[in-house]
PDB file of C-alpha atoms in Angstrom:
ATOM      1  CA  MET A1276     -48.479  28.760 -12.815  1.00 51.00           C
ATOM      2  CA  LYS A1277     -45.767  29.600 -15.377  1.00 52.00           C
ATOM      3  CA  ARG A1278     -44.254  32.192 -13.053  1.00 53.00           C
ATOM      4  CA  SER A1279     -43.961  29.717 -10.186  1.00 54.00           C
ATOM      5  CA  LEU A1280     -42.311  27.153 -12.469  1.00 50.00           C
ATOM      6  CA  LEU A1281     -39.552  29.505 -13.637  1.00 49.00           C
ATOM      7  CA  PRO A1282     -37.731  29.742 -10.265  1.00 51.00           C
ATOM      8  CA  VAL A1283     -37.910  25.971  -9.886  1.00 47.00           C
ATOM      9  CA  LEU A1284     -36.387  25.428 -13.334  1.00 48.00           C
ATOM     10  CA  ALA A1285     -33.685  28.021 -12.664  1.00 50.00           C
ATOM     11  CA  ALA A1286     -32.803  26.386  -9.360  1.00 50.00           C
ATOM     12  CA  GLY A1287     -32.725  22.977 -11.062  1.00 51.00           C
ATOM     13  CA  ALA A1288     -30.353  24.280 -13.732  1.00 49.00           C
ATOM     14  CA  ILE A1289     -28.034  25.729 -11.109  1.00 57.00           C
ATOM     15  CA  VAL A1290     -27.975  22.451  -9.189  1.00 50.00           C
ATOM     16  CA  ALA A1291     -27.299  20.491 -12.394  1.00 50.00           C
ATOM     17  CA  ILE A1292     -24.382  22.772 -13.280  1.00 55.00           C
ATOM     18  CA  ALA A1293     -22.954  22.455  -9.765  1.00 52.00           C
ATOM     19  CA  VAL A1294     -23.228  18.661  -9.836  1.00 50.00           C
ATOM     20  CA  TRP A1295     -21.635  18.502 -13.285  1.00 52.00           C
ATOM     21  CA  ALA A1296     -18.765  20.725 -12.151  1.00 53.00           C
ATOM     22  CA  GLN A1297     -18.117  18.538  -9.113  1.00 54.00           C
ATOM     23  CA  THR A1298     -18.161  15.271 -11.034  1.00 52.00           C
ATOM     24  CA  SER A1299     -15.986  16.550 -13.860  1.00 51.00           C
ATOM     25  CA  SER A1300     -13.301  17.838 -11.483  1.00 53.00           C
ATOM     26  CA  SER A1301     -13.317  14.696  -9.330  1.00 55.00           C
ATOM     27  CA  THR A1302     -12.218  12.431 -12.168  1.00 64.00           C
ATOM     28  CA  THR A1303      -8.541  13.190 -11.582  1.00 72.00           C
ATOM     29  CA  GLN A1304      -6.800  10.511  -9.601  1.00 78.00           C
ATOM     30  CA  PRO A1305      -5.370  11.453  -6.218  1.00 86.00           C
ATOM     31  CA  THR A1306      -1.603  11.411  -6.113  1.00 90.00           C
ATOM     32  CA  GLN A1307       0.082   8.526  -4.376  1.00 89.00           C
ATOM     33  CA  PRO A1308       1.898   9.380  -1.165  1.00 92.00           C
ATOM     34  CA  THR A1309       5.668   9.455  -1.444  1.00 95.00           C
ATOM     35  CA  ILE A1310       7.830   6.815   0.184  1.00 95.00           C
ATOM     36  CA  ALA A1311       8.784   9.365   2.839  1.00 96.00           C
ATOM     37  CA  GLN A1312       5.096  10.064   3.562  1.00 96.00           C
ATOM     38  CA  GLN A1313       4.263   6.362   3.729  1.00 95.00           C
ATOM     39  CA  VAL A1314       7.145   5.686   6.075  1.00 96.00           C
ATOM     40  CA  ALA A1315       6.334   8.696   8.270  1.00 96.00           C
ATOM     41  CA  GLN A1316       2.724   7.522   8.584  1.00 96.00           C
ATOM     42  CA  ARG A1317       3.806   3.984   9.428  1.00 94.00           C
ATOM     43  CA  VAL A1318       6.349   5.100  12.027  1.00 96.00           C
ATOM     44  CA  ALA A1319       3.794   7.462  13.581  1.00 96.00           C
ATOM     45  CA  GLN A1320       1.264   4.635  13.845  1.00 93.00           C
ATOM     46  CA  LEU A1321       3.830   2.260  15.308  1.00 94.00           C
ATOM     47  CA  THR A1322       4.939   4.952  17.757  1.00 95.00           C
ATOM     48  CA  THR A1323       1.363   5.317  18.962  1.00 94.00           C
ATOM     49  CA  LEU A1324       0.827   1.567  19.245  1.00 92.00           C
ATOM     50  CA  LEU A1325       4.197   0.597  20.708  1.00 94.00           C
ATOM     51  CA  ASP A1326       5.462   3.771  22.414  1.00 95.00           C
ATOM     52  CA  LEU A1327       8.600   3.856  20.265  1.00 97.00           C
ATOM     53  CA  THR A1328      11.443   5.980  21.579  1.00 97.00           C
ATOM     54  CA  ALA A1329      12.943   8.757  19.460  1.00 97.00           C
ATOM     55  CA  GLY A1330      15.907   6.496  18.717  1.00 97.00           C
ATOM     56  CA  GLN A1331      13.642   3.642  17.640  1.00 97.00           C
ATOM     57  CA  GLN A1332      11.678   6.033  15.424  1.00 97.00           C
ATOM     58  CA  THR A1333      14.877   7.110  13.657  1.00 98.00           C
ATOM     59  CA  ILE A1334      16.013   3.528  13.100  1.00 98.00           C
ATOM     60  CA  ALA A1335      12.518   2.448  11.997  1.00 97.00           C
ATOM     61  CA  THR A1336      12.396   5.311   9.499  1.00 97.00           C
ATOM     62  CA  THR A1337      15.669   4.149   7.957  1.00 97.00           C
ATOM     63  CA  ILE A1338      14.555   0.501   7.900  1.00 97.00           C
ATOM     64  CA  PHE A1339      11.176   1.193   6.331  1.00 96.00           C
ATOM     65  CA  THR A1340      12.569   3.703   3.820  1.00 97.00           C
ATOM     66  CA  THR A1341      15.022   1.061   2.591  1.00 96.00           C
ATOM     67  CA  GLU A1342      12.238  -1.531   2.456  1.00 96.00           C
ATOM     68  CA  GLN A1343       9.774   0.716   0.626  1.00 95.00           C
ATOM     69  CA  THR A1344      12.391   1.889  -1.876  1.00 95.00           C
ATOM     70  CA  ALA A1345      13.189  -1.722  -2.756  1.00 95.00           C
ATOM     71  CA  LEU A1346       9.485  -2.580  -2.994  1.00 95.00           C
ATOM     72  CA  ALA A1347       8.780   0.393  -5.270  1.00 93.00           C
ATOM     73  CA  ALA A1348      11.445  -0.766  -7.713  1.00 93.00           C
ATOM     74  CA  LEU A1349      10.077  -4.299  -7.595  1.00 95.00           C
ATOM     75  CA  SER A1350       6.553  -3.010  -8.197  1.00 93.00           C
ATOM     76  CA  THR A1351       7.653  -1.278 -11.385  1.00 93.00           C
ATOM     77  CA  SER A1352       9.389  -4.444 -12.580  1.00 94.00           C
ATOM     78  CA  ASP A1353       6.306  -6.500 -11.680  1.00 94.00           C
ATOM     79  CA  GLN A1354       4.060  -4.225 -13.736  1.00 95.00           C
ATOM     80  CA  THR A1355       6.382  -4.695 -16.711  1.00 95.00           C
ATOM     81  CA  ALA A1356       6.383  -8.475 -16.224  1.00 95.00           C
ATOM     82  CA  GLN A1357       2.585  -8.567 -15.896  1.00 96.00           C
ATOM     83  CA  THR A1358       2.285  -6.639 -19.172  1.00 96.00           C
ATOM     84  CA  ALA A1359       4.695  -9.079 -20.821  1.00 95.00           C
ATOM     85  CA  LEU A1360       2.592 -11.972 -19.533  1.00 96.00           C
ATOM     86  CA  GLN A1361      -0.595 -10.485 -20.963  1.00 97.00           C
ATOM     87  CA  THR A1362       1.134  -9.909 -24.294  1.00 96.00           C
ATOM     88  CA  ALA A1363       2.384 -13.502 -24.319  1.00 96.00           C
ATOM     89  CA  ILE A1364      -1.100 -14.769 -23.495  1.00 96.00           C
ATOM     90  CA  THR A1365      -2.793 -12.814 -26.263  1.00 96.00           C
ATOM     91  CA  SER A1366      -0.158 -13.922 -28.784  1.00 96.00           C
ATOM     92  CA  ASN A1367      -0.289 -17.531 -27.535  1.00 96.00           C
ATOM     93  CA  SER A1368       3.446 -17.579 -26.891  1.00 95.00           C
ATOM     94  CA  ALA A1369       4.308 -20.463 -24.567  1.00 96.00           C
ATOM     95  CA  THR A1370       7.907 -19.263 -24.368  1.00 97.00           C
ATOM     96  CA  GLY A1371       6.784 -15.728 -23.499  1.00 95.00           C
ATOM     97  CA  ILE A1372       4.367 -17.018 -20.864  1.00 96.00           C
ATOM     98  CA  SER A1373       7.095 -19.147 -19.300  1.00 96.00           C
ATOM     99  CA  ALA A1374       9.604 -16.271 -19.293  1.00 96.00           C
ATOM    100  CA  ALA A1375       7.116 -13.808 -17.806  1.00 96.00           C
ATOM    101  CA  ALA A1376       5.988 -16.316 -15.167  1.00 96.00           C
ATOM    102  CA  THR A1377       9.600 -16.965 -14.184  1.00 96.00           C
ATOM    103  CA  THR A1378      10.211 -13.222 -13.865  1.00 96.00           C
ATOM    104  CA  ILE A1379       7.039 -12.732 -11.795  1.00 96.00           C
ATOM    105  CA  GLY A1380       8.062 -15.578  -9.480  1.00 95.00           C
ATOM    106  CA  SER A1381      11.524 -14.118  -9.016  1.00 96.00           C
ATOM    107  CA  LEU A1382      10.063 -10.705  -8.249  1.00 95.00           C
ATOM    108  CA  ALA A1383       7.673 -12.240  -5.687  1.00 95.00           C
ATOM    109  CA  THR A1384      10.669 -13.861  -3.993  1.00 96.00           C
ATOM    110  CA  GLN A1385      12.513 -10.546  -3.927  1.00 95.00           C
ATOM    111  CA  GLN A1386       9.430  -8.815  -2.503  1.00 95.00           C
ATOM    112  CA  ALA A1387       9.135 -11.384   0.282  1.00 94.00           C
ATOM    113  CA  GLU A1388      12.846 -10.988   1.029  1.00 95.00           C
ATOM    114  CA  ALA A1389      12.609  -7.180   1.173  1.00 94.00           C
ATOM    115  CA  GLU A1390       9.551  -7.300   3.440  1.00 93.00           C
ATOM    116  CA  GLY A1391      10.957 -10.039   5.661  1.00 93.00           C
ATOM    117  CA  THR A1392      14.302  -8.306   6.011  1.00 95.00           C
ATOM    118  CA  GLY A1393      12.644  -5.006   6.888  1.00 95.00           C
ATOM    119  CA  GLU A1394      10.296  -6.571   9.400  1.00 93.00           C
ATOM    120  CA  ALA A1395      13.085  -8.576  11.024  1.00 94.00           C
ATOM    121  CA  ALA A1396      15.260  -5.463  11.305  1.00 96.00           C
ATOM    122  CA  PHE A1397      12.369  -3.555  12.886  1.00 96.00           C
ATOM    123  CA  TYR A1398      11.380  -6.372  15.232  1.00 95.00           C
ATOM    124  CA  ILE A1399      14.897  -6.676  16.614  1.00 97.00           C
ATOM    125  CA  ILE A1400      14.977  -3.003  17.715  1.00 97.00           C
ATOM    126  CA  LEU A1401      11.876  -3.490  19.857  1.00 96.00           C
ATOM    127  CA  THR A1402      12.037  -4.273  23.543  1.00 97.00           C
ATOM    128  CA  SER A1403      10.588  -7.619  24.604  1.00 96.00           C
ATOM    129  CA  ALA A1404       7.476  -5.815  25.904  1.00 95.00           C
ATOM    130  CA  GLN A1405       7.061  -4.023  22.570  1.00 95.00           C
ATOM    131  CA  GLN A1406       7.566  -7.287  20.679  1.00 94.00           C
ATOM    132  CA  ALA A1407       4.848  -8.942  22.742  1.00 93.00           C
ATOM    133  CA  LYS A1408       2.492  -6.053  22.086  1.00 92.00           C
ATOM    134  CA  TYR A1409       3.350  -6.035  18.373  1.00 92.00           C
ATOM    135  CA  ASP A1410       2.660  -9.744  18.130  1.00 91.00           C
ATOM    136  CA  VAL A1411      -0.725  -9.404  19.845  1.00 88.00           C
ATOM    137  CA  LEU A1412      -1.814  -6.269  18.000  1.00 82.00           C
ATOM    138  CA  GLY A1413      -0.723  -7.487  14.621  1.00 70.00           C
ATOM    139  CA  ALA A1414       0.441  -3.936  13.961  1.00 50.00           C
ATOM    140  CA  ASN A1415       1.048  -3.311  10.272  1.00 52.00           C
ATOM    141  CA  GLY A1416       1.371  -6.913   9.352  1.00 51.00           C
ATOM    142  CA  GLY A1417       2.179  -8.621  12.590  1.00 52.00           C
ATOM    143  CA  PRO A1418       0.543 -12.018  13.013  1.00 48.00           C
ATOM    144  CA  GLY A1419      -3.173 -11.732  12.319  1.00 45.00           C
ATOM    145  CA  ALA A1420      -2.997  -8.453  10.401  1.00 50.00           C
ATOM    146  CA  PRO A1421      -3.600  -8.130   6.650  1.00 44.00           C
ATOM    147  CA  GLY A1422      -0.665  -9.771   4.952  1.00 44.00           C
ATOM    148  CA  GLY A1423       0.534 -11.276   8.217  1.00 45.00           C
ATOM    149  CA  GLN A1424       0.559 -14.857   9.343  1.00 44.00           C
ATOM    150  CA  GLY A1425      -3.036 -15.911   9.957  1.00 44.00           C
ATOM    151  CA  GLY A1426      -4.473 -12.720   8.480  1.00 44.00           C
ATOM    152  CA  PRO A1427      -6.182 -11.982   5.179  1.00 44.00           C
ATOM    153  CA  PRO A1428      -4.070 -11.018   2.165  1.00 46.00           C
ATOM    154  CA  GLY A1429      -2.884  -7.435   2.123  1.00 44.00           C
ATOM    155  CA  PRO A1430      -4.256  -4.857  -0.294  1.00 42.00           C
ATOM    156  CA  SER A1431      -3.188  -4.718  -3.970  1.00 44.00           C
ATOM    157  CA  ASN A1432      -3.300  -7.344  -6.642  1.00 41.00           C
ATOM    158  CA  GLY A1433      -3.815 -10.221  -4.253  1.00 41.00           C
ATOM    159  CA  HIS A1434      -0.236 -10.161  -3.024  1.00 40.00           C
ATOM    160  CA  PRO A1435       0.428  -9.227   0.582  1.00 40.00           C
ATOM    161  CA  GLY A1436       2.564  -6.214   1.214  1.00 40.00           C
ATOM    162  CA  PRO A1437       2.328  -2.608   0.165  1.00 41.00           C
ATOM    163  CA  GLY A1438      -0.500  -2.169  -2.260  1.00 40.00           C
ATOM    164  CA  GLY A1439       1.828  -1.412  -5.031  1.00 40.00           C
ATOM    165  CA  ALA A1440       3.348   1.319  -3.061  1.00 39.00           C
ATOM    166  CA  SER A1441      -0.186   2.319  -2.312  1.00 38.00           C
ATOM    167  CA  GLY A1442       0.900   3.033   0.927  1.00 40.00           C
ATOM    168  CA  ALA A1443      -1.128   0.452   2.412  1.00 40.00           C
ATOM    169  CA  TRP A1444       1.114  -1.947   4.069  1.00 42.00           C
ATOM    170  CA  GLY A1445       1.031  -5.547   4.868  1.00 41.00           C
ATOM    171  CA  PRO A1446       4.483  -6.885   5.372  1.00 41.00           C
ATOM    172  CA  SER A1447       4.597  -9.866   7.611  1.00 40.00           C
ATOM    173  CA  GLY A1448       5.359  -9.983  11.282  1.00 41.00           C
ATOM    174  CA  ALA A1449       8.514 -11.270  12.876  1.00 40.00           C
ATOM    175  CA  SER A1450       8.438 -14.504  10.979  1.00 40.00           C
ATOM    176  CA  GLY A1451       8.830 -12.750   7.635  1.00 40.00           C
ATOM    177  CA  SER A1452       6.462 -15.223   6.015  1.00 41.00           C
ATOM    178  CA  HIS A1453       3.474 -14.531   3.795  1.00 39.00           C
TER     179      HIS A1453
END
């Protein structure tokens, strides 16, 4: 009986070590995609959905790179403002809360402007047939998509748009509204 138990215990120890090794190495966070990677993925998806021409792909890449660069800077500023708000809350500073809230509101306005401007610039390069398809599909934030008019909020901290440069996207459709 003891001899038959030894291989089972040895196998159990090996499995436990393997499981421990996998869980300890999987605790590192995956790296966020770069702006260029996010834009390339978005343009590739839009090309598949809308049959974008090579010229449209080039213009879209420029538009979305500009948009994402602006949004990344705003995301950093928003994180700083959110931290300031939490600090003001924990120190019961009405002035600090008001200042942080004002900053957060201004940043939300700038985010909506960056997303709306980017979407409008993209929408205008589409043919009327592509615009119709984009509107129906709700591609990447068109009406009915996450973050788009009539759709659920986009990913992130409850705000529509890129999930904090997560790469997820949710800018609005042609209307530029959220």
